[in-house]
Short mmCIF file of C-alpha atoms in Angstrom, two decimals:
data_model
loop_
_atom_site.label_atom_id
_atom_site.label_comp_id
_atom_site.label_asym_id
_atom_site.label_seq_id
_atom_site.Cartn_x
_atom_site.Cartn_y
_atom_site.Cartn_z
CA MET A 34 -1.34 -75.76 -30.94
CA LYS A 35 -1.62 -72.53 -28.80
CA LYS A 36 -0.24 -74.44 -25.69
CA LEU A 37 2.81 -75.54 -27.98
CA LEU A 38 3.16 -72.02 -29.06
CA ALA A 39 3.10 -70.62 -25.50
CA LEU A 40 5.78 -73.17 -24.50
CA MET A 41 8.27 -72.32 -27.64
CA LEU A 42 7.67 -68.45 -26.63
CA LEU A 43 8.52 -69.24 -22.97
CA SER A 44 11.50 -71.18 -23.89
CA LEU A 45 12.61 -68.35 -26.10
CA VAL A 46 12.32 -65.85 -23.14
CA VAL A 47 14.44 -68.11 -20.99
CA VAL A 48 17.24 -68.31 -23.59
CA LEU A 49 17.19 -64.65 -24.40
CA GLY A 50 17.27 -63.85 -20.60
CA ALA A 51 19.97 -66.17 -20.21
CA CYS A 52 21.90 -64.51 -22.81
CA GLY A 53 21.29 -61.02 -21.35
CA THR A 54 22.69 -62.08 -18.09
CA SER A 55 25.75 -63.43 -19.74
CA THR A 56 26.24 -59.95 -21.54
CA ASP A 57 25.72 -57.97 -18.41
CA GLU A 58 28.26 -60.16 -16.67
CA ASN A 59 30.90 -59.64 -19.21
CA SER A 60 30.13 -55.91 -19.42
CA SER A 61 30.62 -55.82 -15.67
CA ASN A 62 33.67 -57.60 -15.86
CA ASN A 63 34.97 -55.30 -18.54
CA ASP A 64 34.18 -52.42 -16.46
CA SER A 65 35.72 -53.40 -13.52
CA GLY A 66 38.98 -54.53 -15.67
CA SER A 67 38.98 -50.69 -17.01
CA SER A 68 38.70 -49.18 -13.58
CA ASP A 69 41.64 -50.81 -11.79
CA LYS A 70 43.19 -47.48 -11.39
CA LYS A 71 42.11 -45.76 -7.93
CA VAL A 72 41.00 -42.28 -8.40
CA LEU A 73 42.98 -39.35 -6.75
CA VAL A 74 41.20 -36.07 -6.38
CA MET A 75 43.69 -33.19 -6.80
CA GLY A 76 42.78 -29.72 -5.72
CA THR A 77 44.31 -26.71 -7.57
CA SER A 78 43.66 -23.07 -8.35
CA ALA A 79 43.28 -22.76 -12.00
CA ASP A 80 44.17 -19.21 -12.43
CA TYR A 81 47.95 -19.60 -12.27
CA ALA A 82 49.31 -20.03 -15.76
CA PRO A 83 51.47 -21.77 -16.83
CA PHE A 84 50.96 -23.97 -13.67
CA GLU A 85 47.57 -24.54 -13.97
CA TYR A 86 44.87 -22.55 -16.10
CA ILE A 87 42.05 -22.76 -18.63
CA ASP A 88 42.65 -21.51 -22.10
CA THR A 89 39.08 -20.66 -22.75
CA ALA A 90 39.86 -20.08 -26.27
CA LYS A 91 40.33 -23.87 -27.10
CA SER A 92 38.34 -25.56 -24.24
CA ASP A 93 37.24 -25.76 -20.87
CA ASP A 94 39.93 -28.12 -19.68
CA ILE A 95 42.46 -27.29 -16.93
CA ILE A 96 45.99 -27.50 -18.51
CA GLY A 97 49.41 -26.52 -17.41
CA PHE A 98 52.66 -27.61 -15.80
CA ASP A 99 51.27 -28.97 -12.54
CA ILE A 100 48.33 -30.87 -14.40
CA ASP A 101 51.15 -32.61 -16.63
CA LEU A 102 53.26 -33.36 -13.70
CA ALA A 103 50.32 -34.79 -11.67
CA ASN A 104 49.19 -36.96 -14.65
CA ALA A 105 52.65 -38.34 -15.32
CA LEU A 106 53.09 -39.14 -11.41
CA GLY A 107 49.53 -40.67 -11.31
CA GLU A 108 50.43 -42.88 -14.41
CA LYS A 109 53.42 -44.15 -12.87
CA LEU A 110 51.80 -44.97 -9.56
CA GLY A 111 48.53 -46.50 -10.91
CA TYR A 112 46.38 -43.63 -10.26
CA GLU A 113 43.97 -41.70 -12.22
CA ILE A 114 44.06 -38.03 -11.30
CA GLN A 115 40.73 -36.06 -11.07
CA VAL A 116 41.26 -32.16 -11.02
CA LYS A 117 39.28 -30.08 -8.79
CA ASP A 118 39.41 -26.38 -9.28
CA MET A 119 38.92 -23.93 -6.16
CA ASP A 120 40.11 -20.76 -4.56
CA PHE A 121 43.68 -21.04 -3.64
CA SER A 122 42.92 -20.01 -0.07
CA GLY A 123 40.76 -23.11 0.41
CA LEU A 124 43.09 -25.53 -0.89
CA ILE A 125 44.70 -26.78 2.71
CA SER A 126 41.20 -26.75 4.43
CA ALA A 127 39.97 -29.02 1.53
CA LEU A 128 42.85 -31.15 2.01
CA GLN A 129 42.35 -31.38 5.88
CA SER A 130 38.60 -32.13 5.37
CA GLY A 131 39.23 -35.04 2.79
CA LYS A 132 37.65 -33.07 -0.04
CA VAL A 133 40.68 -33.60 -2.10
CA ASP A 134 43.52 -36.35 -1.71
CA LEU A 135 46.35 -33.91 -2.74
CA VAL A 136 47.11 -30.46 -3.56
CA LEU A 137 49.24 -29.39 -6.77
CA SER A 138 49.01 -25.62 -7.38
CA GLY A 139 52.40 -24.00 -7.41
CA MET A 140 52.27 -24.26 -3.50
CA SER A 141 55.43 -23.27 -1.53
CA PRO A 142 56.10 -25.44 1.56
CA THR A 143 56.22 -22.75 4.22
CA PRO A 144 56.63 -23.85 7.82
CA GLU A 145 53.14 -22.59 8.78
CA ARG A 146 51.44 -24.66 6.16
CA ALA A 147 53.73 -27.67 6.95
CA GLU A 148 51.97 -27.62 10.32
CA ASN A 149 48.73 -28.74 8.72
CA VAL A 150 49.84 -30.73 5.69
CA ASP A 151 52.84 -32.96 4.66
CA PHE A 152 54.69 -31.88 1.63
CA SER A 153 56.74 -33.46 -0.99
CA ASP A 154 60.23 -32.55 -2.14
CA VAL A 155 60.30 -29.13 -4.07
CA TYR A 156 59.54 -29.75 -7.66
CA TYR A 157 60.12 -26.18 -9.07
CA THR A 158 62.02 -23.21 -7.89
CA SER A 159 61.11 -19.56 -8.64
CA ARG A 160 61.19 -16.16 -7.40
CA ASP A 161 58.46 -13.40 -6.90
CA LEU A 162 58.33 -10.24 -9.25
CA VAL A 163 56.39 -6.88 -8.20
CA ILE A 164 54.35 -5.94 -10.98
CA THR A 165 53.35 -2.52 -11.77
CA THR A 166 52.60 0.04 -14.58
CA LYS A 167 55.37 1.52 -16.62
CA ASP A 168 54.31 5.10 -15.71
CA SER A 169 54.04 4.46 -11.93
CA LYS A 170 57.78 5.63 -11.16
CA ILE A 171 57.88 2.56 -8.85
CA GLU A 172 61.35 0.68 -9.52
CA SER A 173 61.99 -0.83 -6.02
CA VAL A 174 60.59 -2.08 -2.89
CA GLN A 175 61.23 1.11 -1.14
CA ASP A 176 59.26 2.92 -4.00
CA LEU A 177 56.08 1.19 -2.50
CA ALA A 178 55.97 3.44 0.66
CA GLY A 179 52.55 4.76 0.91
CA LYS A 180 51.16 2.75 -1.84
CA THR A 181 48.46 -0.18 -2.14
CA VAL A 182 49.96 -3.62 -2.98
CA GLY A 183 47.69 -6.64 -4.32
CA VAL A 184 48.49 -10.36 -3.46
CA GLN A 185 46.71 -13.63 -3.73
CA LEU A 186 44.70 -14.60 -0.81
CA GLY A 187 46.59 -17.43 1.27
CA SER A 188 49.49 -17.23 -1.13
CA ILE A 189 53.36 -16.96 -0.14
CA GLN A 190 53.18 -13.65 -1.87
CA GLU A 191 50.70 -12.59 0.86
CA ASP A 192 53.23 -13.43 3.60
CA ALA A 193 55.94 -11.63 1.52
CA ALA A 194 53.88 -8.36 1.40
CA LYS A 195 53.38 -8.51 5.17
CA GLU A 196 57.17 -8.78 5.56
CA ILE A 197 57.77 -5.92 3.34
CA ALA A 198 55.14 -3.95 5.41
CA LYS A 199 57.32 -4.34 8.24
CA THR A 200 59.93 -2.00 6.99
CA VAL A 201 58.07 -0.09 4.20
CA LYS A 202 54.72 1.58 5.05
CA VAL A 203 52.38 -0.18 2.31
CA THR A 204 48.61 -1.20 2.24
CA VAL A 205 48.35 -4.83 1.46
CA GLU A 206 45.14 -6.15 0.01
CA ASN A 207 44.25 -9.59 -1.32
CA ARG A 208 42.14 -11.17 -3.97
CA ASP A 209 41.00 -14.64 -4.66
CA ARG A 210 42.52 -15.00 -8.23
CA ILE A 211 45.65 -13.60 -10.04
CA PRO A 212 43.69 -12.02 -12.89
CA GLN A 213 41.88 -9.84 -10.45
CA LEU A 214 45.31 -8.46 -9.29
CA ILE A 215 46.21 -7.34 -12.82
CA GLN A 216 42.54 -5.90 -13.31
CA GLU A 217 42.92 -3.88 -10.16
CA ILE A 218 46.51 -2.43 -11.25
CA LYS A 219 45.04 -1.57 -14.53
CA ALA A 220 42.03 0.17 -13.05
CA GLY A 221 44.21 2.09 -10.69
CA ARG A 222 43.00 0.66 -7.53
CA PHE A 223 46.38 -1.29 -6.90
CA ASP A 224 49.54 0.28 -7.51
CA ALA A 225 51.37 -2.88 -7.65
CA ALA A 226 51.15 -6.51 -6.95
CA ILE A 227 53.58 -9.34 -6.12
CA ILE A 228 53.41 -12.38 -8.40
CA GLU A 229 55.51 -15.42 -9.08
CA ASP A 230 57.80 -14.75 -12.04
CA VAL A 231 56.79 -17.51 -14.28
CA VAL A 232 53.31 -16.60 -13.76
CA ALA A 233 53.83 -12.96 -14.03
CA THR A 234 55.73 -13.13 -17.50
CA GLY A 235 52.42 -14.37 -19.18
CA TYR A 236 50.76 -11.12 -18.10
CA LEU A 237 53.80 -8.80 -18.91
CA ASN A 238 53.84 -10.34 -22.23
CA LYS A 239 50.42 -9.57 -22.98
CA GLU A 240 50.08 -6.14 -21.36
CA ASP A 241 52.48 -3.57 -22.73
CA THR A 242 51.58 -1.02 -20.03
CA LEU A 243 52.94 -3.26 -17.28
CA THR A 244 56.56 -3.68 -16.12
CA SER A 245 58.20 -5.63 -13.22
CA PHE A 246 61.26 -5.84 -11.00
CA PRO A 247 62.26 -8.65 -8.67
CA ALA A 248 61.05 -8.62 -5.00
CA LYS A 249 64.46 -9.51 -3.44
CA GLU A 250 63.08 -8.68 -0.06
CA ALA A 251 60.42 -11.11 -0.41
CA ASN A 252 60.46 -14.83 -0.90
CA GLU A 253 63.32 -15.01 -3.48
CA ASP A 254 63.96 -18.69 -4.71
CA ALA A 255 60.54 -19.95 -3.14
CA GLY A 256 59.83 -23.44 -4.29
CA SER A 257 56.65 -25.29 -5.19
CA ALA A 258 55.86 -28.93 -3.77
CA ILE A 259 52.77 -31.23 -3.53
CA ALA A 260 50.88 -31.09 -0.51
CA PHE A 261 49.27 -34.13 1.15
CA PRO A 262 47.18 -34.77 4.39
CA LYS A 263 49.16 -35.45 7.56
CA GLY A 264 50.67 -38.79 7.79
CA SER A 265 49.73 -39.75 4.11
CA ASP A 266 51.40 -42.65 2.61
CA LEU A 267 51.25 -40.93 -0.67
CA THR A 268 54.13 -38.42 0.19
CA GLU A 269 56.77 -40.98 0.01
CA LYS A 270 55.30 -42.90 -2.93
CA PHE A 271 55.21 -39.46 -4.89
CA ASN A 272 58.56 -38.50 -3.83
CA SER A 273 59.93 -41.51 -5.07
CA GLU A 274 58.52 -40.93 -8.60
CA LEU A 275 59.39 -37.32 -8.13
CA LYS A 276 63.06 -37.98 -7.90
CA LYS A 277 62.92 -40.44 -10.69
CA MET A 278 61.44 -37.83 -13.05
CA GLN A 279 64.18 -35.18 -11.84
CA ASP A 280 66.88 -37.76 -12.65
CA SER A 281 65.48 -38.58 -15.94
CA GLY A 282 65.10 -35.19 -17.20
CA GLU A 283 61.42 -35.66 -17.62
CA ILE A 284 60.57 -32.61 -15.32
CA ASP A 285 63.18 -30.51 -17.07
CA GLU A 286 60.96 -31.36 -20.47
CA LEU A 287 58.02 -29.89 -18.62
CA VAL A 288 59.70 -26.85 -17.86
CA VAL A 289 60.72 -26.40 -21.33
CA LYS A 290 57.14 -27.15 -22.55
CA TRP A 291 55.36 -24.63 -20.26
CA PHE A 292 57.90 -21.86 -19.18
CA ASP A 293 60.13 -21.65 -22.16
CA ASN A 294 57.75 -20.01 -24.74
#
């Protein structure tokens, strides 16, 4: 009887083991089926509302125009986009070292940057503003003479400030993040800062002590483009879908969603 019982238990273990193997295989097959999309890591600097930022009052997620655009392009091309937040000044080096597959961060395709990375077509065009306090009496670039101007490290606005400094005697200082520039102005350590218009508008709406004027001498009508590693086949793929989104009006819809508030 004991021998018979042992044989029955052994048979039951074998059957259950076989069922378990079958279940694992099915689970594995299902997992592989659900991960057909290749993951692309996208570098961004999430301090640049409404392009990319974190609304801490709602969640820790990075949201914005660039995020929606990247996800839409990824969906059309069969990629899953994984967003990685870092300082703007480190984005191109992260791309070159393979830490990220692309950069979408309101980046302008300057000739200097194009020496190290490939750019997509421009997907959005904007201009620069000089931000200052209402009581500063700074109303033009010429009024910046003898003043300290803040810019984001590694940004096209930093290049613009250096260009201005060739004709107007200003001190240019940089910071890693846009909110730091605003805080330095409010604290009186900066007399002004140069920031892209759609980004600056958010701070101007919140801070009634701030005002602005166009930095015509800077990078007027500077565009934003997607950056890829040199020679990447992603550039042509993303350009193709980018054009379709422009032609269909999808990008205009994103502009309205994020900029027309």
